[in-house]
Each structure stands twice: as structure tokens, then as C-alpha cells.
Amino acid sequence: MDQLPPSLPKSRTEPDGSAVIRVLSYNIRSLRDDEEALARVIRACEPDLVLVQEAPRFFRWRKHAARLAAKCDLVVLGGGATAAGPLLLCSLRVFVERAEDVLLPRTPGLHRRGFATAVVRIGGVRVGLASLHLSLQAAERRAHAELLLERLAGMDVPYAIAAGDLNEGPEGPAYGRLATELQDCRAVAPWGGGPTFPAVAPDRRIDAVFASKGVEVLACGVPAGLPGLSLTDLRSATDHLPVLAALRLAAAP
């Protein structure tokens, strides 16, 4: 993996209400791997927002999500089984205006998909969020990418952040469609590692953080080498590597 630069911007609220935030996207494979390693990875990233994919969806799923959040000094914002797997976690810095779980049209024979969405305030800034996990089938991925853009456009917020497992790389049509309307944060401000899957020997960049055009992207990438984060934990936590972005959201003049 690439070497990290010496520092990553820390979260802060500036005197005018502008916010610097850390956003983490992470496919956690239904907590089937090393949950303690997973929690250590998330804590080391010090995120304000965690956009999760493949959260637990079956027996006592809410308890499992709450347990993970507590281990990471976070709280559950929304999503989970009611969004078909995407989940939102946040720090106590985040004020939640509203959250909505969205189930997408299902293609017969394929897994049901959904978005975990919310509108939140951080500092003096409002931002819309969406955690997504796109289909294994190309046509459905492309259709769901369009639905995601429609959903973000309808949130009536100055900024939007979407992140997740796209099941295709930047050369794919669904990924490319999102990148025409949103910033692919890793492409804008590369930092750390690029490929995200599989965790033990990553050769594909199928996980991403996207931000609307007004967001200032400070850095984005796989955080291997971040202080307090071990390569062993990254490889044992789940089968994907996380993507960490530092973003600046300017307050309205």
C-alpha cells in the first residue's frame, strides 16, 4: 500500500461555522470477521460519520449495530436491515435532522438493495448523506446509481456525501455516472492507498466516497499506516479495506 503523508486534517469547527469532517466508508461483511479489529480500525480513523455496508440484517441486528457503535465511541444514526444492509454511524458532534431508509426496486432473483440516508448538521453546515451497496448485476447497478443521484438532489441541502461499495471500479458505468455528478474524492485528493478489495491483497478500487461539487476534498484513500492502525487489523476486520476522506464544508456566507 502507498505511504501516508505525515498528517491527515483533524475534525474541527471553524469560527465562521465551517466544518472539517472525517468520513469513513466501510463494508463490514455482517460482522462475520474480527469485530474487535474492526472497532480498532474505526476508532483509529476518528470519523465523524461512518457509512457502512453489509451491516447485520437478521436476528437481533439492532443490538449488533448498537454494540459496534458503542465500541467505536459512536451512535447509530440510521439504516441496517431496514435499508437492506447500509448503515449510518456518527459521532456526538453530529446533529441529526432526519433519517430515512430507502428500499430500491428489486430485480427478481437478486438481493434486495437500499440506501441509508440522512440530513445532518455539523457546525453551521447542513449535509445530506447516503450509504450505498450497489448490485452485483451491471444493469441494476446503473439504475440504482441514477436513483441515488435523484435522492441526493431531492434532499434540499447545500452539500451531499455518498459512499459505499459499488461492486465495480472507476471504469464501470455506474461508478462513472456518479463521478459525472459528484466528486470522486480519491481521484480529487489522493492520499494513502487506492485499491480496497480484497483486504488481504487489494487489486480493485470498488469502494469510494463521493461528495457534491461544493465540498472541498482535503484527502481521501485507504488509511493504512494511520497512527494506531495496524495492517493486521485491516486484513482481519473484514474482506474490504475502508476509505477515509477528510472534507471541508464551508458555512453559508
JSON list of N, CA, C and O in Angstrom, two decimals, residues 165-220:
[
{"chain": "A", "resi": 165, "resn": "ASP", "atom": "N", "xyz": [-19.86, 0.58, -1.29]},
{"chain": "A", "resi": 165, "resn": "ASP", "atom": "CA", "xyz": [-19.30, -0.50, -2.10]},
{"chain": "A", "resi": 165, "resn": "ASP", "atom": "C", "xyz": [-20.07, -0.50, -3.42]},
{"chain": "A", "resi": 165, "resn": "ASP", "atom": "O", "xyz": [-21.26, -0.79, -3.46]},
{"chain": "A", "resi": 166, "resn": "LEU", "atom": "N", "xyz": [-19.37, -0.18, -4.51]},
{"chain": "A", "resi": 166, "resn": "LEU", "atom": "CA", "xyz": [-20.04, -0.05, -5.80]},
{"chain": "A", "resi": 166, "resn": "LEU", "atom": "C", "xyz": [-20.01, -1.35, -6.62]},
{"chain": "A", "resi": 166, "resn": "LEU", "atom": "O", "xyz": [-20.66, -1.44, -7.66]},
{"chain": "A", "resi": 167, "resn": "ASN", "atom": "N", "xyz": [-19.23, -2.32, -6.18]},
{"chain": "A", "resi": 167, "resn": "ASN", "atom": "CA", "xyz": [-19.08, -3.59, -6.91]},
{"chain": "A", "resi": 167, "resn": "ASN", "atom": "C", "xyz": [-18.58, -3.39, -8.34]},
{"chain": "A", "resi": 167, "resn": "ASN", "atom": "O", "xyz": [-18.76, -4.25, -9.19]},
{"chain": "A", "resi": 168, "resn": "GLU", "atom": "N", "xyz": [-17.95, -2.24, -8.60]},
{"chain": "A", "resi": 168, "resn": "GLU", "atom": "CA", "xyz": [-17.23, -2.01, -9.85]},
{"chain": "A", "resi": 168, "resn": "GLU", "atom": "C", "xyz": [-16.26, -0.86, -9.61]},
{"chain": "A", "resi": 168, "resn": "GLU", "atom": "O", "xyz": [-16.42, -0.07, -8.68]},
{"chain": "A", "resi": 169, "resn": "GLY", "atom": "N", "xyz": [-15.25, -0.76, -10.46]},
{"chain": "A", "resi": 169, "resn": "GLY", "atom": "CA", "xyz": [-14.25, 0.28, -10.33]},
{"chain": "A", "resi": 169, "resn": "GLY", "atom": "C", "xyz": [-14.60, 1.53, -11.12]},
{"chain": "A", "resi": 169, "resn": "GLY", "atom": "O", "xyz": [-15.66, 1.62, -11.74]},
{"chain": "A", "resi": 170, "resn": "PRO", "atom": "N", "xyz": [-13.70, 2.51, -11.13]},
{"chain": "A", "resi": 170, "resn": "PRO", "atom": "CA", "xyz": [-13.96, 3.79, -11.79]},
{"chain": "A", "resi": 170, "resn": "PRO", "atom": "C", "xyz": [-14.24, 3.67, -13.29]},
{"chain": "A", "resi": 170, "resn": "PRO", "atom": "O", "xyz": [-14.83, 4.58, -13.88]},
{"chain": "A", "resi": 171, "resn": "GLU", "atom": "N", "xyz": [-13.83, 2.57, -13.89]},
{"chain": "A", "resi": 171, "resn": "GLU", "atom": "CA", "xyz": [-14.10, 2.38, -15.32]},
{"chain": "A", "resi": 171, "resn": "GLU", "atom": "C", "xyz": [-15.52, 1.90, -15.59]},
{"chain": "A", "resi": 171, "resn": "GLU", "atom": "O", "xyz": [-15.97, 1.88, -16.75]},
{"chain": "A", "resi": 172, "resn": "GLY", "atom": "N", "xyz": [-16.27, 1.52, -14.56]},
{"chain": "A", "resi": 172, "resn": "GLY", "atom": "CA", "xyz": [-17.61, 0.99, -14.73]},
{"chain": "A", "resi": 172, "resn": "GLY", "atom": "C", "xyz": [-18.63, 2.07, -14.99]},
{"chain": "A", "resi": 172, "resn": "GLY", "atom": "O", "xyz": [-18.46, 3.23, -14.59]},
{"chain": "A", "resi": 173, "resn": "PRO", "atom": "N", "xyz": [-19.76, 1.74, -15.64]},
{"chain": "A", "resi": 173, "resn": "PRO", "atom": "CA", "xyz": [-20.76, 2.75, -15.99]},
{"chain": "A", "resi": 173, "resn": "PRO", "atom": "C", "xyz": [-21.47, 3.36, -14.79]},
{"chain": "A", "resi": 173, "resn": "PRO", "atom": "O", "xyz": [-21.77, 4.57, -14.79]},
{"chain": "A", "resi": 174, "resn": "ALA", "atom": "N", "xyz": [-21.78, 2.58, -13.76]},
{"chain": "A", "resi": 174, "resn": "ALA", "atom": "CA", "xyz": [-22.45, 3.14, -12.59]},
{"chain": "A", "resi": 174, "resn": "ALA", "atom": "C", "xyz": [-21.50, 4.08, -11.83]},
{"chain": "A", "resi": 174, "resn": "ALA", "atom": "O", "xyz": [-21.88, 5.20, -11.45]},
{"chain": "A", "resi": 175, "resn": "TYR", "atom": "N", "xyz": [-20.29, 3.63, -11.62]},
{"chain": "A", "resi": 175, "resn": "TYR", "atom": "CA", "xyz": [-19.27, 4.46, -10.96]},
{"chain": "A", "resi": 175, "resn": "TYR", "atom": "C", "xyz": [-19.06, 5.73, -11.77]},
{"chain": "A", "resi": 175, "resn": "TYR", "atom": "O", "xyz": [-19.04, 6.85, -11.23]},
{"chain": "A", "resi": 176, "resn": "GLY", "atom": "N", "xyz": [-18.92, 5.57, -13.08]},
{"chain": "A", "resi": 176, "resn": "GLY", "atom": "CA", "xyz": [-18.70, 6.73, -13.94]},
{"chain": "A", "resi": 176, "resn": "GLY", "atom": "C", "xyz": [-19.85, 7.71, -13.91]},
{"chain": "A", "resi": 176, "resn": "GLY", "atom": "O", "xyz": [-19.64, 8.93, -13.94]},
{"chain": "A", "resi": 177, "resn": "ARG", "atom": "N", "xyz": [-21.07, 7.20, -13.83]},
{"chain": "A", "resi": 177, "resn": "ARG", "atom": "CA", "xyz": [-22.24, 8.08, -13.77]},
{"chain": "A", "resi": 177, "resn": "ARG", "atom": "C", "xyz": [-22.22, 8.90, -12.49]},
{"chain": "A", "resi": 177, "resn": "ARG", "atom": "O", "xyz": [-22.49, 10.12, -12.51]},
{"chain": "A", "resi": 178, "resn": "LEU", "atom": "N", "xyz": [-21.92, 8.28, -11.36]},
{"chain": "A", "resi": 178, "resn": "LEU", "atom": "CA", "xyz": [-21.83, 9.03, -10.11]},
{"chain": "A", "resi": 178, "resn": "LEU", "atom": "C", "xyz": [-20.73, 10.08, -10.18]},
{"chain": "A", "resi": 178, "resn": "LEU", "atom": "O", "xyz": [-20.89, 11.20, -9.70]},
{"chain": "A", "resi": 179, "resn": "ALA", "atom": "N", "xyz": [-19.60, 9.72, -10.81]},
{"chain": "A", "resi": 179, "resn": "ALA", "atom": "CA", "xyz": [-18.47, 10.65, -10.88]},
{"chain": "A", "resi": 179, "resn": "ALA", "atom": "C", "xyz": [-18.72, 11.82, -11.82]},
{"chain": "A", "resi": 179, "resn": "ALA", "atom": "O", "xyz": [-18.00, 12.82, -11.76]},
{"chain": "A", "resi": 180, "resn": "THR", "atom": "N", "xyz": [-19.73, 11.73, -12.69]},
{"chain": "A", "resi": 180, "resn": "THR", "atom": "CA", "xyz": [-20.06, 12.88, -13.53]},
{"chain": "A", "resi": 180, "resn": "THR", "atom": "C", "xyz": [-20.81, 13.95, -12.75]},
{"chain": "A", "resi": 180, "resn": "THR", "atom": "O", "xyz": [-20.73, 15.14, -13.08]},
{"chain": "A", "resi": 181, "resn": "GLU", "atom": "N", "xyz": [-21.56, 13.55, -11.71]},
{"chain": "A", "resi": 181, "resn": "GLU", "atom": "CA", "xyz": [-22.35, 14.49, -10.93]},
{"chain": "A", "resi": 181, "resn": "GLU", "atom": "C", "xyz": [-21.72, 14.84, -9.59]},
{"chain": "A", "resi": 181, "resn": "GLU", "atom": "O", "xyz": [-22.00, 15.90, -9.03]},
{"chain": "A", "resi": 182, "resn": "LEU", "atom": "N", "xyz": [-20.90, 13.95, -9.07]},
{"chain": "A", "resi": 182, "resn": "LEU", "atom": "CA", "xyz": [-20.28, 14.12, -7.77]},
{"chain": "A", "resi": 182, "resn": "LEU", "atom": "C", "xyz": [-18.76, 14.03, -7.92]},
{"chain": "A", "resi": 182, "resn": "LEU", "atom": "O", "xyz": [-18.25, 13.51, -8.91]},
{"chain": "A", "resi": 183, "resn": "GLN", "atom": "N", "xyz": [-18.06, 14.51, -6.91]},
{"chain": "A", "resi": 183, "resn": "GLN", "atom": "CA", "xyz": [-16.61, 14.35, -6.89]},
{"chain": "A", "resi": 183, "resn": "GLN", "atom": "C", "xyz": [-16.24, 12.97, -6.36]},
{"chain": "A", "resi": 183, "resn": "GLN", "atom": "O", "xyz": [-16.72, 12.58, -5.29]},
{"chain": "A", "resi": 184, "resn": "ASP", "atom": "N", "xyz": [-15.41, 12.24, -7.09]},
{"chain": "A", "resi": 184, "resn": "ASP", "atom": "CA", "xyz": [-14.81, 11.01, -6.59]},
{"chain": "A", "resi": 184, "resn": "ASP", "atom": "C", "xyz": [-13.64, 11.46, -5.72]},
{"chain": "A", "resi": 184, "resn": "ASP", "atom": "O", "xyz": [-12.59, 11.88, -6.22]},
{"chain": "A", "resi": 185, "resn": "CYS", "atom": "N", "xyz": [-13.82, 11.42, -4.40]},
{"chain": "A", "resi": 185, "resn": "CYS", "atom": "CA", "xyz": [-12.88, 12.08, -3.50]},
{"chain": "A", "resi": 185, "resn": "CYS", "atom": "C", "xyz": [-11.45, 11.56, -3.64]},
{"chain": "A", "resi": 185, "resn": "CYS", "atom": "O", "xyz": [-10.48, 12.32, -3.55]},
{"chain": "A", "resi": 186, "resn": "ARG", "atom": "N", "xyz": [-11.30, 10.26, -3.86]},
{"chain": "A", "resi": 186, "resn": "ARG", "atom": "CA", "xyz": [-9.96, 9.69, -4.02]},
{"chain": "A", "resi": 186, "resn": "ARG", "atom": "C", "xyz": [-9.27, 10.26, -5.26]},
{"chain": "A", "resi": 186, "resn": "ARG", "atom": "O", "xyz": [-8.07, 10.53, -5.25]},
{"chain": "A", "resi": 187, "resn": "ALA", "atom": "N", "xyz": [-10.02, 10.45, -6.35]},
{"chain": "A", "resi": 187, "resn": "ALA", "atom": "CA", "xyz": [-9.45, 10.99, -7.58]},
{"chain": "A", "resi": 187, "resn": "ALA", "atom": "C", "xyz": [-9.08, 12.46, -7.43]},
{"chain": "A", "resi": 187, "resn": "ALA", "atom": "O", "xyz": [-8.11, 12.93, -8.02]},
{"chain": "A", "resi": 188, "resn": "VAL", "atom": "N", "xyz": [-9.84, 13.18, -6.60]},
{"chain": "A", "resi": 188, "resn": "VAL", "atom": "CA", "xyz": [-9.60, 14.61, -6.43]},
{"chain": "A", "resi": 188, "resn": "VAL", "atom": "C", "xyz": [-8.38, 14.87, -5.54]},
{"chain": "A", "resi": 188, "resn": "VAL", "atom": "O", "xyz": [-7.55, 15.75, -5.84]},
{"chain": "A", "resi": 189, "resn": "ALA", "atom": "N", "xyz": [-8.27, 14.15, -4.43]},
{"chain": "A", "resi": 189, "resn": "ALA", "atom": "CA", "xyz": [-7.20, 14.41, -3.47]},
{"chain": "A", "resi": 189, "resn": "ALA", "atom": "C", "xyz": [-6.66, 13.08, -2.95]},
{"chain": "A", "resi": 189, "resn": "ALA", "atom": "O", "xyz": [-6.94, 12.68, -1.81]},
{"chain": "A", "resi": 190, "resn": "PRO", "atom": "N", "xyz": [-5.90, 12.35, -3.77]},
{"chain": "A", "resi": 190, "resn": "PRO", "atom": "CA", "xyz": [-5.42, 11.01, -3.37]},
{"chain": "A", "resi": 190, "resn": "PRO", "atom": "C", "xyz": [-4.49, 11.08, -2.17]},
{"chain": "A", "resi": 190, "resn": "PRO", "atom": "O", "xyz": [-3.62, 11.94, -2.09]},
{"chain": "A", "resi": 191, "resn": "TRP", "atom": "N", "xyz": [-4.71, 10.15, -1.27]},
{"chain": "A", "resi": 191, "resn": "TRP", "atom": "CA", "xyz": [-3.97, 10.07, 0.00]},
{"chain": "A", "resi": 191, "resn": "TRP", "atom": "C", "xyz": [-4.04, 8.62, 0.43]},
{"chain": "A", "resi": 191, "resn": "TRP", "atom": "O", "xyz": [-5.06, 7.95, 0.25]},
{"chain": "A", "resi": 192, "resn": "GLY", "atom": "N", "xyz": [-2.95, 8.07, 0.99]},
{"chain": "A", "resi": 192, "resn": "GLY", "atom": "CA", "xyz": [-2.97, 6.69, 1.44]},
{"chain": "A", "resi": 192, "resn": "GLY", "atom": "C", "xyz": [-3.07, 5.72, 0.28]},
{"chain": "A", "resi": 192, "resn": "GLY", "atom": "O", "xyz": [-2.56, 5.98, -0.82]},
{"chain": "A", "resi": 193, "resn": "GLY", "atom": "N", "xyz": [-3.74, 4.61, 0.49]},
{"chain": "A", "resi": 193, "resn": "GLY", "atom": "CA", "xyz": [-3.86, 3.58, -0.53]},
{"chain": "A", "resi": 193, "resn": "GLY", "atom": "C", "xyz": [-5.05, 3.78, -1.44]},
{"chain": "A", "resi": 193, "resn": "GLY", "atom": "O", "xyz": [-5.97, 4.52, -1.13]},
{"chain": "A", "resi": 194, "resn": "GLY", "atom": "N", "xyz": [-5.04, 3.06, -2.59]},
{"chain": "A", "resi": 194, "resn": "GLY", "atom": "CA", "xyz": [-6.12, 3.15, -3.55]},
{"chain": "A", "resi": 194, "resn": "GLY", "atom": "C", "xyz": [-7.02, 1.93, -3.58]},
{"chain": "A", "resi": 194, "resn": "GLY", "atom": "O", "xyz": [-8.21, 2.02, -3.26]},
{"chain": "A", "resi": 195, "resn": "PRO", "atom": "N", "xyz": [-6.51, 0.74, -3.96]},
{"chain": "A", "resi": 195, "resn": "PRO", "atom": "CA", "xyz": [-7.36, -0.45, -4.05]},
{"chain": "A", "resi": 195, "resn": "PRO", "atom": "C", "xyz": [-7.97, -0.82, -2.70]},
{"chain": "A", "resi": 195, "resn": "PRO", "atom": "O", "xyz": [-7.32, -0.68, -1.66]},
{"chain": "A", "resi": 196, "resn": "THR", "atom": "N", "xyz": [-9.20, -1.35, -2.73]},
{"chain": "A", "resi": 196, "resn": "THR", "atom": "CA", "xyz": [-9.93, -1.63, -1.49]},
{"chain": "A", "resi": 196, "resn": "THR", "atom": "C", "xyz": [-10.33, -3.09, -1.33]},
{"chain": "A", "resi": 196, "resn": "THR", "atom": "O", "xyz": [-10.81, -3.47, -0.26]},
{"chain": "A", "resi": 197, "resn": "PHE", "atom": "N", "xyz": [-10.19, -3.91, -2.37]},
{"chain": "A", "resi": 197, "resn": "PHE", "atom": "CA", "xyz": [-10.69, -5.28, -2.30]},
{"chain": "A", "resi": 197, "resn": "PHE", "atom": "C", "xyz": [-9.82, -6.20, -3.15]},
{"chain": "A", "resi": 197, "resn": "PHE", "atom": "O", "xyz": [-9.40, -5.80, -4.24]},
{"chain": "A", "resi": 198, "resn": "PRO", "atom": "N", "xyz": [-9.58, -7.44, -2.64]},
{"chain": "A", "resi": 198, "resn": "PRO", "atom": "CA", "xyz": [-9.87, -7.95, -1.28]},
{"chain": "A", "resi": 198, "resn": "PRO", "atom": "C", "xyz": [-8.87, -7.43, -0.27]},
{"chain": "A", "resi": 198, "resn": "PRO", "atom": "O", "xyz": [-7.75, -7.05, -0.63]},
{"chain": "A", "resi": 199, "resn": "ALA", "atom": "N", "xyz": [-9.23, -7.42, 0.98]},
{"chain": "A", "resi": 199, "resn": "ALA", "atom": "CA", "xyz": [-8.40, -6.77, 2.00]},
{"chain": "A", "resi": 199, "resn": "ALA", "atom": "C", "xyz": [-7.00, -7.36, 2.10]},
{"chain": "A", "resi": 199, "resn": "ALA", "atom": "O", "xyz": [-6.04, -6.64, 2.36]},
{"chain": "A", "resi": 200, "resn": "VAL", "atom": "N", "xyz": [-6.88, -8.68, 1.90]},
{"chain": "A", "resi": 200, "resn": "VAL", "atom": "CA", "xyz": [-5.57, -9.31, 2.08]},
{"chain": "A", "resi": 200, "resn": "VAL", "atom": "C", "xyz": [-4.61, -9.00, 0.94]},
{"chain": "A", "resi": 200, "resn": "VAL", "atom": "O", "xyz": [-3.40, -9.01, 1.13]},
{"chain": "A", "resi": 201, "resn": "ALA", "atom": "N", "xyz": [-5.12, -8.73, -0.25]},
{"chain": "A", "resi": 201, "resn": "ALA", "atom": "CA", "xyz": [-4.27, -8.42, -1.41]},
{"chain": "A", "resi": 201, "resn": "ALA", "atom": "C", "xyz": [-5.06, -7.55, -2.37]},
{"chain": "A", "resi": 201, "resn": "ALA", "atom": "O", "xyz": [-5.46, -7.99, -3.45]},
{"chain": "A", "resi": 202, "resn": "PRO", "atom": "N", "xyz": [-5.32, -6.30, -2.01]},
{"chain": "A", "resi": 202, "resn": "PRO", "atom": "CA", "xyz": [-6.25, -5.47, -2.78]},
{"chain": "A", "resi": 202, "resn": "PRO", "atom": "C", "xyz": [-5.74, -5.15, -4.18]},
{"chain": "A", "resi": 202, "resn": "PRO", "atom": "O", "xyz": [-4.59, -4.75, -4.35]},
{"chain": "A", "resi": 203, "resn": "ASP", "atom": "N", "xyz": [-6.62, -5.35, -5.17]},
{"chain": "A", "resi": 203, "resn": "ASP", "atom": "CA", "xyz": [-6.26, -5.01, -6.55]},
{"chain": "A", "resi": 203, "resn": "ASP", "atom": "C", "xyz": [-7.38, -4.30, -7.30]},
{"chain": "A", "resi": 203, "resn": "ASP", "atom": "O", "xyz": [-7.28, -4.07, -8.49]},
{"chain": "A", "resi": 204, "resn": "ARG", "atom": "N", "xyz": [-8.47, -3.95, -6.57]},
{"chain": "A", "resi": 204, "resn": "ARG", "atom": "CA", "xyz": [-9.61, -3.26, -7.17]},
{"chain": "A", "resi": 204, "resn": "ARG", "atom": "C", "xyz": [-10.07, -2.12, -6.28]},
{"chain": "A", "resi": 204, "resn": "ARG", "atom": "O", "xyz": [-10.16, -2.29, -5.07]},
{"chain": "A", "resi": 205, "resn": "ARG", "atom": "N", "xyz": [-10.41, -0.98, -6.89]},
{"chain": "A", "resi": 205, "resn": "ARG", "atom": "CA", "xyz": [-10.94, 0.15, -6.12]},
{"chain": "A", "resi": 205, "resn": "ARG", "atom": "C", "xyz": [-12.44, 0.19, -6.34]},
{"chain": "A", "resi": 205, "resn": "ARG", "atom": "O", "xyz": [-12.96, 0.92, -7.18]},
{"chain": "A", "resi": 206, "resn": "ILE", "atom": "N", "xyz": [-13.16, -0.60, -5.54]},
{"chain": "A", "resi": 206, "resn": "ILE", "atom": "CA", "xyz": [-14.61, -0.70, -5.71]},
{"chain": "A", "resi": 206, "resn": "ILE", "atom": "C", "xyz": [-15.38, -0.03, -4.57]},
{"chain": "A", "resi": 206, "resn": "ILE", "atom": "O", "xyz": [-16.61, -0.03, -4.57]},
{"chain": "A", "resi": 207, "resn": "ASP", "atom": "N", "xyz": [-14.67, 0.54, -3.60]},
{"chain": "A", "resi": 207, "resn": "ASP", "atom": "CA", "xyz": [-15.28, 1.29, -2.51]},
{"chain": "A", "resi": 207, "resn": "ASP", "atom": "C", "xyz": [-14.87, 2.75, -2.65]},
{"chain": "A", "resi": 207, "resn": "ASP", "atom": "O", "xyz": [-13.71, 3.04, -2.96]},
{"chain": "A", "resi": 208, "resn": "ALA", "atom": "N", "xyz": [-15.80, 3.67, -2.42]},
{"chain": "A", "resi": 208, "resn": "ALA", "atom": "CA", "xyz": [-15.50, 5.07, -2.69]},
{"chain": "A", "resi": 208, "resn": "ALA", "atom": "C", "xyz": [-16.32, 6.00, -1.82]},
{"chain": "A", "resi": 208, "resn": "ALA", "atom": "O", "xyz": [-17.39, 5.64, -1.33]},
{"chain": "A", "resi": 209, "resn": "VAL", "atom": "N", "xyz": [-15.79, 7.21, -1.66]},
{"chain": "A", "resi": 209, "resn": "VAL", "atom": "CA", "xyz": [-16.51, 8.33, -1.07]},
{"chain": "A", "resi": 209, "resn": "VAL", "atom": "C", "xyz": [-16.71, 9.37, -2.15]},
{"chain": "A", "resi": 209, "resn": "VAL", "atom": "O", "xyz": [-15.75, 9.77, -2.83]},
{"chain": "A", "resi": 210, "resn": "PHE", "atom": "N", "xyz": [-17.96, 9.81, -2.33]},
{"chain": "A", "resi": 210, "resn": "PHE", "atom": "CA", "xyz": [-18.30, 10.86, -3.29]},
{"chain": "A", "resi": 210, "resn": "PHE", "atom": "C", "xyz": [-18.83, 12.07, -2.53]},
{"chain": "A", "resi": 210, "resn": "PHE", "atom": "O", "xyz": [-19.48, 11.92, -1.49]},
{"chain": "A", "resi": 211, "resn": "ALA", "atom": "N", "xyz": [-18.59, 13.26, -3.07]},
{"chain": "A", "resi": 211, "resn": "ALA", "atom": "CA", "xyz": [-19.09, 14.48, -2.46]},
{"chain": "A", "resi": 211, "resn": "ALA", "atom": "C", "xyz": [-19.59, 15.42, -3.54]},
{"chain": "A", "resi": 211, "resn": "ALA", "atom": "O", "xyz": [-19.07, 15.44, -4.66]},
{"chain": "A", "resi": 212, "resn": "SER", "atom": "N", "xyz": [-20.58, 16.23, -3.20]},
{"chain": "A", "resi": 212, "resn": "SER", "atom": "CA", "xyz": [-21.12, 17.19, -4.16]},
{"chain": "A", "resi": 212, "resn": "SER", "atom": "C", "xyz": [-20.05, 18.24, -4.49]},
{"chain": "A", "resi": 212, "resn": "SER", "atom": "O", "xyz": [-19.04, 18.39, -3.78]},
{"chain": "A", "resi": 213, "resn": "LYS", "atom": "N", "xyz": [-20.29, 18.96, -5.57]},
{"chain": "A", "resi": 213, "resn": "LYS", "atom": "CA", "xyz": [-19.25, 19.81, -6.15]},
{"chain": "A", "resi": 213, "resn": "LYS", "atom": "C", "xyz": [-18.78, 20.93, -5.21]},
{"chain": "A", "resi": 213, "resn": "LYS", "atom": "O", "xyz": [-17.66, 21.38, -5.32]},
{"chain": "A", "resi": 214, "resn": "GLY", "atom": "N", "xyz": [-19.60, 21.37, -4.27]},
{"chain": "A", "resi": 214, "resn": "GLY", "atom": "CA", "xyz": [-19.18, 22.45, -3.38]},
{"chain": "A", "resi": 214, "resn": "GLY", "atom": "C", "xyz": [-18.29, 22.03, -2.23]},
{"chain": "A", "resi": 214, "resn": "GLY", "atom": "O", "xyz": [-17.75, 22.88, -1.52]},
{"chain": "A", "resi": 215, "resn": "VAL", "atom": "N", "xyz": [-18.14, 20.74, -2.01]},
{"chain": "A", "resi": 215, "resn": "VAL", "atom": "CA", "xyz": [-17.32, 20.23, -0.90]},
{"chain": "A", "resi": 215, "resn": "VAL", "atom": "C", "xyz": [-15.85, 20.35, -1.27]},
{"chain": "A", "resi": 215, "resn": "VAL", "atom": "O", "xyz": [-15.44, 19.98, -2.38]},
{"chain": "A", "resi": 216, "resn": "GLU", "atom": "N", "xyz": [-15.04, 20.84, -0.35]},
{"chain": "A", "resi": 216, "resn": "GLU", "atom": "CA", "xyz": [-13.58, 20.87, -0.56]},
{"chain": "A", "resi": 216, "resn": "GLU", "atom": "C", "xyz": [-13.00, 19.54, -0.07]},
{"chain": "A", "resi": 216, "resn": "GLU", "atom": "O", "xyz": [-13.07, 19.23, 1.13]},
{"chain": "A", "resi": 217, "resn": "VAL", "atom": "N", "xyz": [-12.43, 18.76, -0.98]},
{"chain": "A", "resi": 217, "resn": "VAL", "atom": "CA", "xyz": [-11.85, 17.47, -0.63]},
{"chain": "A", "resi": 217, "resn": "VAL", "atom": "C", "xyz": [-10.40, 17.69, -0.24]},
{"chain": "A", "resi": 217, "resn": "VAL", "atom": "O", "xyz": [-9.58, 18.14, -1.05]},
{"chain": "A", "resi": 218, "resn": "LEU", "atom": "N", "xyz": [-10.07, 17.38, 1.00]},
{"chain": "A", "resi": 218, "resn": "LEU", "atom": "CA", "xyz": [-8.71, 17.60, 1.51]},
{"chain": "A", "resi": 218, "resn": "LEU", "atom": "C", "xyz": [-7.82, 16.38, 1.33]},
{"chain": "A", "resi": 218, "resn": "LEU", "atom": "O", "xyz": [-6.63, 16.52, 1.07]},
{"chain": "A", "resi": 219, "resn": "ALA", "atom": "N", "xyz": [-8.39, 15.19, 1.47]},
{"chain": "A", "resi": 219, "resn": "ALA", "atom": "CA", "xyz": [-7.62, 13.95, 1.33]},
{"chain": "A", "resi": 219, "resn": "ALA", "atom": "C", "xyz": [-8.59, 12.78, 1.33]},
{"chain": "A", "resi": 219, "resn": "ALA", "atom": "O", "xyz": [-9.64, 12.84, 1.97]},
{"chain": "A", "resi": 220, "resn": "CYS", "atom": "N", "xyz": [-8.22, 11.70, 0.61]},
{"chain": "A", "resi": 220, "resn": "CYS", "atom": "CA", "xyz": [-9.09, 10.51, 0.59]},
{"chain": "A", "resi": 220, "resn": "CYS", "atom": "C", "xyz": [-8.30, 9.29, 0.14]},
{"chain": "A", "resi": 220, "resn": "CYS", "atom": "O", "xyz": [-7.56, 9.35, -0.85]}
]
